[in-house]
Amino acid sequence: MPKIENTTGMPINLIIDELKSDDIRKRIHSVKHLDLIASTIGPDRTKNELIPFIQELLDDDDEVLIELVDSLSRNFVELVGGQVQVLLPTFEALCRVEDASVREKAANQIKKCLTQLPDQKKVEELSIGIIKRLNDSDYYMAKNAVAILIPAIFNQVSQNNQNDLINIILKMSQDQIPQVRKFTSMYFQDLVKHFPLVNETFIQNILNSFIKDEQDFIRMYIVDALIQASKTPFLQKQQNFVLNMFKQLAEDQSWRVRYYFCDKLAEIGEAVTKEGYRKNFQNYHLKFLQDNEPEMKSIAALKIERVSTLMDPEDILNKLIPLLKSIQSDTNAFVRNALASSVLALCPIIGKKNTSEQILPIFLTLLKDQDSEVRITLFKKLSLITNVLGVDSLSQSVIPALTELAQDKNWRIRASTIEVLSFFARAIGPEFLSDKVLKLLLDWMGDKVFSVRQTAIQQTAQLISILGLAWADKNLLTKIWAFQSIQNYLHRLTVLFTINQITSQLNNEYIIKTIVPILQSMAKDSVANIRSNVCRTSIQLAKEKGGNVVDPMKKILQTLSDDQDAEVKYQAKSALESL
Amino acid sequence: MKKQDWKFMQVFGDKASSDNVSDEDIISAVQFERTGRFLGLGDKAGRLIIFEVPQNKKRDKAEYQYLTELQSHTREFDFLKSTDIEEKINQIQWLRAQGKNMYVLSTNDKTVKLWKVSEKNVTKVIKPSGKDLAMPKLQVVESGLIPSVRKVFPNLHNYHINSLTASNNEEFVLTSDDLKVYLWSIEQPSKAFVAVDLKPENLDELSEVITSSTFHPTLDNQFLYTTSKGIIKLCDMRKSGICDNTAITMTEPEDPAKKNFFTEIVTSISDACFSRNGKYIFSRDFLTVKVWDIAMTNKPVATVQVFEPLKSKLCDLYENECIFDKFSIQSTLDSNSFVTGNFNSTFHIVDRQGECNSQYELNFNKKTVVRQIPPKYFENLGSSYDFNRKVLKISMCQTQNLFAIACLNCLYFYTA
């Protein structure tokens, strides 16, 4: 592989020394550049000297270890000359640390390394060795990696070894330390995929012991295991078992387990097919919408979008929509927000007449919600209802709501509302960006708060990329260029910042015709800040666009290099030099 | 119920140092590790001191020895409020040891830290890498028990942290300050969940603050918290996210006839704990201990006057501010008695029904000095009664009849 270039500005031996520096930031920096060190000393020395030295780093702070595992994951296989097994002991040691993310990454790297070994026997020997050592370790956290690795190599080892691995999982699932049982439960979904290599009885036994576990986080992950099991022939063979267990989880006394179940409703529906969903789980979703716990109502409302594709439109009308009336006026804003993000997905399913009768009232209520987040979320999904009911009929209600948000006292809300415009442009098209809406955009560009103006400028760039320069010029840009004559210099600056932002979308013709005169006129502005920004804009245009734009820019810069302001003069001169 | 015979076992500290105790040496937290092998001690100077029972000795002759110490917290300045943040350790919790590594949570008023104490070799570079880019040569400079901070839980609490408990499954940590109870994930200290929020809409209307909180000894989904109005709330995390609304309330209404100037102050619960078997709750306020049966929450099964003579001294106690002292309470292993501290180097062990109140006196003579306090007891507390010798902190071992109890800068062990 090509040698890595040293861009650190430090000699390599210093980087090596700083691996053991007292300053943690220096250690992190050195660890980040392990690949540089390895590349410089070559594969043999990396294998024989660097990798063993890394053992000394394993006792370090979590921050360093996170960096270490990332660093080793990048391209170290090549850096050790393709000899993958050299890296395995280091990753194995990293599977024993306290930080969960490091352990998981290290275990996944071991998985990756094993896939790159050609000799199947070697893979079996190495993986079983690693798994057994980690399992026997004093550090119970090491069993995390065991739970990750066993499913990864299960189908590549002998029958005898498979039996040993099954026994390890059985023991872990009954360990007295809850975290160990948690690891087993979290990754059991990967082991289940190997059915029928892992037999029915085993799966049932493990799941039966998990469902009785008093720890919420162990019962929770059964949902994932059942989903995976349903994708294999296990579902046909043990349909009642699977459905019953799903139901137990949906009725669990701990709301966190019910929450997790609800979160995965769409995947469950896909696994058991529409008929299965409607018969067994639809009612649970409807019940969750009426749960006392706001978190449950929230997740159930959020899932409306996805489960609606599994439901019969009749049921949506008769059973689902009546429940939404109480949710739209729920006291908790998160619940209403969740509703706003998914209710409009029902429109295409139930057709124009029903949308108009049933969804439109909800839509209009949410549009007037006191929480601005709710209104903004609703806007982002607007296209779903406009596609069904048409833009015109809605603009009467939408535009006032948009205007109100656009003038909100809180600048952050004004800024978020601006972003909604590109949703409109993309989903609905230019018809929605009527005069009224564009006026809002121009108001935003003249807002008191810089961040709002900045967001507006960025949106303008977005709109150009979606709707084209011609449309933008006709409807928008000409009005922006008119800002040149505003008395407050901050707004005149907006003109220049806009040019900066949309440079890539302008063609040279347009620049020469429209932009150059603007810059020429602003180069004579009385405020030095403006003239300074003219320099910046000019050099940017010249460099990015080249061609026939360069000369006019040079001329502007030349006039400015005689400016009375020292800063402007300096900028113009150095700009000219760089050209 | 079989009466337990508690006897003095061991003491750290002596009369001389106790007479001239400096403020910073005062012990502010005590906690046994779950197997009883280690004991952690926190003091006002922010130090965490660890004792252990050496493994090679016989169990019944086991005595604790000093093992190591570390500086857990240091004094900090809160720039926003222009106040000092004291380094005093408020509470300690142990997590399961892994291999030879010990894990301890300790907290001061604002920050919770997870410490790891492990056998390590600290190495130093003695020959740096040179032109040949060889790996640096390392040498061991220090070997032994080295502490390191594993996790710091970011300053979330607006008010002072009064309690810290780890759940049995060690996934969560419960901390409480005056107005909120937070649930932290040990794995990800950056995520905290509000379990209880007592903040009123208008802070001027504030009348009740949270005084302590603790997890159930075995059920990880239940915890209790106590307030300054003498209310205990038992919360179940499975029922709802914000636990306050679905909590079971335990409180004894005030008798308006007995109300006086001090009533509000003395009803504030300083500490409460579950009995070891999880069936009862013992709550300690300034003058009494109330025993609640969780199955019957309308009134306590027993109310025990810890030391009645204090009732007549309330004016003095208010003057010298000892009326605000917070005594802790612990349940014995068999759940039939509780242990709680008092002034003048004394502590009390009382049975669950409140029938037998034994007062022990801490001394340096290695003797067990105990007397029975009958109900309706009166004694004239003379000038020799020392309110400064407060026995505030106790920790009960979870595996044997043994507890550690602290008075000023001295630590005593009692066993049965």
mmCIF file of C-alpha atoms in Angstrom, chain A residues 21-284:
data_model
loop_
_atom_site.group_PDB
_atom_site.id
_atom_site.type_symbol
_atom_site.label_atom_id
_atom_site.label_comp_id
_atom_site.label_asym_id
_atom_site.label_seq_id
_atom_site.Cartn_x
_atom_site.Cartn_y
_atom_site.Cartn_z
ATOM 1 C CA SER A 21 2.964 11.158 27.381
ATOM 2 C CA ASP A 22 1.518 12.445 30.648
ATOM 3 C CA ASP A 23 -0.818 14.709 28.703
ATOM 4 C CA ILE A 24 -3.873 12.781 27.572
ATOM 5 C CA ARG A 25 -4.393 14.982 24.537
ATOM 6 C CA LYS A 26 -0.928 14.136 23.248
ATOM 7 C CA ARG A 27 -1.567 10.450 23.782
ATOM 8 C CA ILE A 28 -4.820 10.693 21.833
ATOM 9 C CA HIS A 29 -3.046 12.538 19.045
ATOM 10 C CA SER A 30 -0.346 9.887 18.798
ATOM 11 C CA VAL A 31 -2.845 7.064 18.862
ATOM 12 C CA LYS A 32 -4.744 8.740 16.029
ATOM 13 C CA HIS A 33 -1.592 8.524 13.940
ATOM 14 C CA LEU A 34 -0.672 4.918 14.640
ATOM 15 C CA ASP A 35 -1.179 4.182 10.963
ATOM 16 C CA LEU A 36 1.422 6.805 10.109
ATOM 17 C CA ILE A 37 3.930 5.184 12.462
ATOM 18 C CA ALA A 38 3.137 1.736 11.087
ATOM 19 C CA SER A 39 3.442 2.892 7.516
ATOM 20 C CA THR A 40 6.813 4.501 8.198
ATOM 21 C CA ILE A 41 8.445 1.535 9.932
ATOM 22 C CA GLY A 42 6.996 -1.031 7.562
ATOM 23 C CA PRO A 43 4.957 -4.218 8.045
ATOM 24 C CA ASP A 44 7.626 -6.386 9.672
ATOM 25 C CA ARG A 45 8.601 -3.874 12.312
ATOM 26 C CA THR A 46 4.911 -3.021 12.848
ATOM 27 C CA LYS A 47 4.248 -6.683 13.478
ATOM 28 C CA ASN A 48 7.238 -7.291 15.713
ATOM 29 C CA GLU A 49 7.601 -3.996 17.569
ATOM 30 C CA LEU A 50 4.586 -1.692 17.321
ATOM 31 C CA ILE A 51 1.825 -4.216 17.935
ATOM 32 C CA PRO A 52 3.497 -5.644 21.071
ATOM 33 C CA PHE A 53 4.107 -2.081 22.293
ATOM 34 C CA ILE A 54 0.399 -1.335 21.994
ATOM 35 C CA GLN A 55 -0.123 -3.770 24.885
ATOM 36 C CA GLU A 56 1.333 -1.024 27.092
ATOM 37 C CA LEU A 57 -1.447 1.336 26.069
ATOM 38 C CA LEU A 58 -4.323 -0.896 27.075
ATOM 39 C CA ASP A 59 -4.471 0.395 30.619
ATOM 40 C CA ASP A 60 -5.298 3.920 29.560
ATOM 41 C CA ASP A 61 -8.372 6.149 29.931
ATOM 42 C CA ASP A 62 -11.532 5.386 28.007
ATOM 43 C CA GLU A 63 -10.986 8.365 25.699
ATOM 44 C CA VAL A 64 -7.646 6.989 24.548
ATOM 45 C CA LEU A 65 -9.001 3.470 24.126
ATOM 46 C CA ILE A 66 -11.873 4.687 21.964
ATOM 47 C CA GLU A 67 -9.355 6.381 19.719
ATOM 48 C CA LEU A 68 -7.155 3.296 19.765
ATOM 49 C CA VAL A 69 -9.799 0.881 18.594
ATOM 50 C CA ASP A 70 -10.863 3.299 15.836
ATOM 51 C CA SER A 71 -7.269 3.738 14.760
ATOM 52 C CA LEU A 72 -6.611 0.024 14.578
ATOM 53 C CA SER A 73 -9.800 -0.515 12.627
ATOM 54 C CA ARG A 74 -8.790 1.673 9.755
ATOM 55 C CA ASN A 75 -6.281 -0.095 7.611
ATOM 56 C CA PHE A 76 -4.109 -2.064 9.936
ATOM 57 C CA VAL A 77 -4.580 -5.310 8.108
ATOM 58 C CA GLU A 78 -2.583 -3.901 5.241
ATOM 59 C CA LEU A 79 -0.130 -2.266 7.594
ATOM 60 C CA VAL A 80 0.797 -5.631 9.098
ATOM 61 C CA GLY A 81 1.375 -7.033 5.666
ATOM 62 C CA GLY A 82 -1.953 -8.849 5.475
ATOM 63 C CA GLN A 83 -1.174 -11.025 8.503
ATOM 64 C CA VAL A 84 -4.529 -10.583 10.154
ATOM 65 C CA GLN A 85 -4.002 -12.888 13.135
ATOM 66 C CA VAL A 86 -1.296 -10.578 14.465
ATOM 67 C CA LEU A 87 -3.985 -8.084 15.391
ATOM 68 C CA LEU A 88 -6.229 -10.567 17.162
ATOM 69 C CA PRO A 89 -4.538 -10.520 20.609
ATOM 70 C CA THR A 90 -4.799 -6.717 20.780
ATOM 71 C CA PHE A 91 -8.479 -6.735 19.885
ATOM 72 C CA GLU A 92 -9.041 -9.572 22.323
ATOM 73 C CA ALA A 93 -7.498 -7.484 25.103
ATOM 74 C CA LEU A 94 -9.703 -4.530 24.107
ATOM 75 C CA CYS A 95 -12.738 -6.772 24.605
ATOM 76 C CA ARG A 96 -12.054 -6.730 28.328
ATOM 77 C CA VAL A 97 -12.191 -2.981 28.968
ATOM 78 C CA GLU A 98 -14.917 -1.113 30.843
ATOM 79 C CA ASP A 99 -16.200 1.018 28.009
ATOM 80 C CA ALA A 100 -18.970 -0.761 26.126
ATOM 81 C CA SER A 101 -18.393 0.983 22.796
ATOM 82 C CA VAL A 102 -14.731 -0.065 22.766
ATOM 83 C CA ARG A 103 -15.639 -3.674 23.545
ATOM 84 C CA GLU A 104 -18.230 -3.794 20.809
ATOM 85 C CA LYS A 105 -15.966 -2.262 18.209
ATOM 86 C CA ALA A 106 -13.138 -4.596 19.185
ATOM 87 C CA ALA A 107 -15.429 -7.627 18.935
ATOM 88 C CA ASN A 108 -16.644 -6.487 15.527
ATOM 89 C CA GLN A 109 -13.061 -6.060 14.379
ATOM 90 C CA ILE A 110 -12.303 -9.612 15.452
ATOM 91 C CA LYS A 111 -15.275 -10.687 13.339
ATOM 92 C CA LYS A 112 -13.901 -8.769 10.400
ATOM 93 C CA CYS A 113 -10.406 -10.199 10.808
ATOM 94 C CA LEU A 114 -11.741 -13.738 10.943
ATOM 95 C CA THR A 115 -13.590 -13.275 7.667
ATOM 96 C CA GLN A 116 -10.302 -12.359 6.050
ATOM 97 C CA LEU A 117 -8.519 -15.558 7.025
ATOM 98 C CA PRO A 118 -8.609 -18.078 4.198
ATOM 99 C CA ASP A 119 -8.012 -21.209 6.238
ATOM 100 C CA GLN A 120 -11.304 -22.392 7.754
ATOM 101 C CA LYS A 121 -9.595 -24.623 10.285
ATOM 102 C CA LYS A 122 -7.515 -21.713 11.493
ATOM 103 C CA VAL A 123 -10.626 -19.573 11.832
ATOM 104 C CA GLU A 124 -12.263 -22.251 13.940
ATOM 105 C CA GLU A 125 -9.217 -22.733 16.119
ATOM 106 C CA LEU A 126 -8.590 -19.024 16.702
ATOM 107 C CA SER A 127 -12.205 -18.044 17.298
ATOM 108 C CA ILE A 128 -12.925 -20.850 19.744
ATOM 109 C CA GLY A 129 -9.752 -19.950 21.595
ATOM 110 C CA ILE A 130 -10.687 -16.287 21.875
ATOM 111 C CA ILE A 131 -14.236 -17.084 22.939
ATOM 112 C CA LYS A 132 -13.169 -19.520 25.625
ATOM 113 C CA ARG A 133 -10.536 -17.204 27.060
ATOM 114 C CA LEU A 134 -12.927 -14.263 27.212
ATOM 115 C CA ASN A 135 -15.595 -16.449 28.761
ATOM 116 C CA ASP A 136 -13.271 -17.669 31.492
ATOM 117 C CA SER A 137 -11.933 -14.203 32.273
ATOM 118 C CA ASP A 138 -12.276 -12.616 35.722
ATOM 119 C CA TYR A 139 -13.796 -9.603 34.058
ATOM 120 C CA TYR A 140 -17.458 -10.308 33.548
ATOM 121 C CA MET A 141 -17.619 -7.505 30.980
ATOM 122 C CA ALA A 142 -15.623 -9.703 28.639
ATOM 123 C CA LYS A 143 -18.707 -11.863 28.135
ATOM 124 C CA ASN A 144 -20.080 -8.999 26.062
ATOM 125 C CA ALA A 145 -17.684 -9.973 23.274
ATOM 126 C CA VAL A 146 -18.549 -13.629 23.725
ATOM 127 C CA ALA A 147 -22.201 -12.851 23.030
ATOM 128 C CA ILE A 148 -21.184 -10.950 19.885
ATOM 129 C CA LEU A 149 -18.715 -13.505 18.544
ATOM 130 C CA ILE A 150 -20.608 -16.727 19.043
ATOM 131 C CA PRO A 151 -23.348 -15.964 16.484
ATOM 132 C CA ALA A 152 -20.731 -14.682 14.055
ATOM 133 C CA ILE A 153 -18.832 -17.946 13.771
ATOM 134 C CA PHE A 154 -21.446 -20.476 14.812
ATOM 135 C CA ASN A 155 -22.015 -21.935 11.406
ATOM 136 C CA GLN A 156 -18.310 -22.255 10.648
ATOM 137 C CA VAL A 157 -17.305 -24.615 13.431
ATOM 138 C CA SER A 158 -17.628 -28.329 14.090
ATOM 139 C CA GLN A 159 -20.625 -29.971 15.750
ATOM 140 C CA ASN A 160 -18.666 -30.500 18.961
ATOM 141 C CA ASN A 161 -17.675 -26.875 19.173
ATOM 142 C CA GLN A 162 -21.218 -25.832 18.427
ATOM 143 C CA ASN A 163 -22.385 -27.814 21.432
ATOM 144 C CA ASP A 164 -19.777 -26.105 23.599
ATOM 145 C CA LEU A 165 -20.905 -22.695 22.389
ATOM 146 C CA ILE A 166 -24.537 -23.541 23.087
ATOM 147 C CA ASN A 167 -23.572 -24.464 26.619
ATOM 148 C CA ILE A 168 -21.739 -21.194 27.087
ATOM 149 C CA ILE A 169 -24.830 -19.276 25.991
ATOM 150 C CA LEU A 170 -27.014 -21.337 28.307
ATOM 151 C CA LYS A 171 -24.788 -20.556 31.250
ATOM 152 C CA MET A 172 -24.594 -16.872 30.405
ATOM 153 C CA SER A 173 -28.372 -16.655 30.156
ATOM 154 C CA GLN A 174 -28.632 -17.788 33.757
ATOM 155 C CA ASP A 175 -25.683 -15.885 35.168
ATOM 156 C CA GLN A 176 -26.429 -14.149 38.454
ATOM 157 C CA ILE A 177 -24.943 -10.882 37.193
ATOM 158 C CA PRO A 178 -27.694 -9.047 35.279
ATOM 159 C CA GLN A 179 -25.323 -7.437 32.763
ATOM 160 C CA VAL A 180 -24.176 -10.836 31.553
ATOM 161 C CA ARG A 181 -27.755 -11.906 30.962
ATOM 162 C CA LYS A 182 -28.272 -8.603 29.179
ATOM 163 C CA PHE A 183 -25.400 -9.258 26.768
ATOM 164 C CA THR A 184 -26.871 -12.663 26.012
ATOM 165 C CA SER A 185 -30.311 -11.227 25.362
ATOM 166 C CA MET A 186 -29.070 -8.350 23.197
ATOM 167 C CA TYR A 187 -27.250 -10.554 20.759
ATOM 168 C CA PHE A 188 -29.513 -13.581 20.865
ATOM 169 C CA GLN A 189 -31.236 -12.209 17.763
ATOM 170 C CA ASP A 190 -28.051 -12.933 15.798
ATOM 171 C CA LEU A 191 -27.865 -16.492 17.049
ATOM 172 C CA VAL A 192 -31.500 -17.163 16.206
ATOM 173 C CA LYS A 193 -30.750 -16.433 12.549
ATOM 174 C CA HIS A 194 -28.898 -19.747 12.426
ATOM 175 C CA PHE A 195 -32.055 -21.799 12.885
ATOM 176 C CA PRO A 196 -32.219 -24.786 12.317
ATOM 177 C CA LEU A 197 -28.552 -25.087 13.160
ATOM 178 C CA VAL A 198 -29.574 -23.900 16.645
ATOM 179 C CA ASN A 199 -32.536 -26.081 17.410
ATOM 180 C CA GLU A 200 -36.078 -25.181 18.353
ATOM 181 C CA THR A 201 -35.899 -26.390 21.928
ATOM 182 C CA PHE A 202 -32.819 -24.327 22.633
ATOM 183 C CA ILE A 203 -34.408 -21.141 21.308
ATOM 184 C CA GLN A 204 -37.582 -21.764 23.251
ATOM 185 C CA ASN A 205 -35.741 -22.536 26.467
ATOM 186 C CA ILE A 206 -33.649 -19.408 26.313
ATOM 187 C CA LEU A 207 -36.587 -17.165 25.450
ATOM 188 C CA ASN A 208 -38.688 -18.731 28.170
ATOM 189 C CA SER A 209 -36.035 -18.005 30.754
ATOM 190 C CA PHE A 210 -35.637 -14.427 29.519
ATOM 191 C CA ILE A 211 -39.342 -13.636 29.610
ATOM 192 C CA LYS A 212 -39.424 -14.561 33.281
ATOM 193 C CA ASP A 213 -36.418 -12.416 34.101
ATOM 194 C CA GLU A 214 -37.172 -9.562 36.463
ATOM 195 C CA GLN A 215 -34.888 -7.153 34.626
ATOM 196 C CA ASP A 216 -36.652 -4.976 32.085
ATOM 197 C CA PHE A 217 -33.676 -4.717 29.792
ATOM 198 C CA ILE A 218 -33.489 -8.459 29.416
ATOM 199 C CA ARG A 219 -37.133 -8.960 28.509
ATOM 200 C CA MET A 220 -36.957 -6.020 26.119
ATOM 201 C CA TYR A 221 -34.562 -7.584 23.657
ATOM 202 C CA ILE A 222 -36.734 -10.648 23.234
ATOM 203 C CA VAL A 223 -38.633 -8.498 20.732
ATOM 204 C CA ASP A 224 -35.608 -8.423 18.442
ATOM 205 C CA ALA A 225 -34.969 -12.126 18.807
ATOM 206 C CA LEU A 226 -38.574 -12.933 17.935
ATOM 207 C CA ILE A 227 -38.455 -10.670 14.879
ATOM 208 C CA GLN A 228 -35.365 -12.460 13.612
ATOM 209 C CA ALA A 229 -36.869 -15.843 14.419
ATOM 210 C CA SER A 230 -39.927 -14.936 12.405
ATOM 211 C CA LYS A 231 -37.782 -14.461 9.338
ATOM 212 C CA THR A 232 -36.747 -18.109 9.488
ATOM 213 C CA PRO A 233 -38.856 -21.275 9.209
ATOM 214 C CA PHE A 234 -39.104 -21.082 13.008
ATOM 215 C CA LEU A 235 -42.226 -18.954 12.598
ATOM 216 C CA GLN A 236 -44.166 -21.647 10.756
ATOM 217 C CA LYS A 237 -43.103 -24.348 13.162
ATOM 218 C CA GLN A 238 -43.783 -22.442 16.345
ATOM 219 C CA GLN A 239 -46.272 -19.810 15.364
ATOM 220 C CA ASN A 240 -48.256 -19.945 18.587
ATOM 221 C CA PHE A 241 -45.133 -19.710 20.677
ATOM 222 C CA VAL A 242 -43.945 -16.611 18.822
ATOM 223 C CA LEU A 243 -47.315 -14.873 18.871
ATOM 224 C CA ASN A 244 -47.883 -15.607 22.535
ATOM 225 C CA MET A 245 -44.508 -14.281 23.506
ATOM 226 C CA PHE A 246 -45.060 -11.100 21.486
ATOM 227 C CA LYS A 247 -48.343 -10.631 23.310
ATOM 228 C CA GLN A 248 -46.717 -11.067 26.694
ATOM 229 C CA LEU A 249 -44.246 -8.345 25.818
ATOM 230 C CA ALA A 250 -47.006 -6.045 24.593
ATOM 231 C CA GLU A 251 -48.759 -6.478 27.924
ATOM 232 C CA ASP A 252 -45.644 -6.286 30.082
ATOM 233 C CA GLN A 253 -46.092 -4.390 33.324
ATOM 234 C CA SER A 254 -43.037 -2.273 32.655
ATOM 235 C CA TRP A 255 -43.792 0.553 30.235
ATOM 236 C CA ARG A 256 -40.234 0.496 28.926
ATOM 237 C CA VAL A 257 -40.737 -3.005 27.563
ATOM 238 C CA ARG A 258 -44.058 -2.007 25.975
ATOM 239 C CA TYR A 259 -42.315 1.024 24.531
ATOM 240 C CA TYR A 260 -39.644 -1.109 22.887
ATOM 241 C CA PHE A 261 -42.335 -3.404 21.514
ATOM 242 C CA CYS A 262 -44.227 -0.462 20.069
ATOM 243 C CA ASP A 263 -41.059 0.947 18.555
ATOM 244 C CA LYS A 264 -40.586 -2.265 16.581
ATOM 245 C CA LEU A 265 -44.203 -2.645 15.502
ATOM 246 C CA ALA A 266 -43.442 -2.025 11.858
ATOM 247 C CA GLU A 267 -40.748 -4.710 11.781
ATOM 248 C CA ILE A 268 -43.041 -7.100 13.634
ATOM 249 C CA GLY A 269 -45.783 -6.430 11.128
ATOM 250 C CA GLU A 270 -43.466 -7.117 8.235
ATOM 251 C CA ALA A 271 -42.336 -10.369 9.815
ATOM 252 C CA VAL A 272 -45.813 -11.771 10.524
ATOM 253 C CA THR A 273 -47.451 -10.289 7.366
ATOM 254 C CA LYS A 274 -50.461 -7.974 7.218
ATOM 255 C CA GLU A 275 -53.012 -10.584 8.217
ATOM 256 C CA GLY A 276 -50.939 -11.567 11.204
ATOM 257 C CA TYR A 277 -50.518 -7.945 12.235
ATOM 258 C CA ARG A 278 -54.195 -7.094 11.903
ATOM 259 C CA LYS A 279 -55.307 -10.149 13.790
ATOM 260 C CA ASN A 280 -52.793 -10.065 16.628
ATOM 261 C CA PHE A 281 -51.160 -6.689 17.109
ATOM 262 C CA GLN A 282 -53.332 -3.958 15.680
ATOM 263 C CA ASN A 283 -55.349 -3.720 18.875
ATOM 264 C CA TYR A 284 -52.214 -3.277 20.958
#
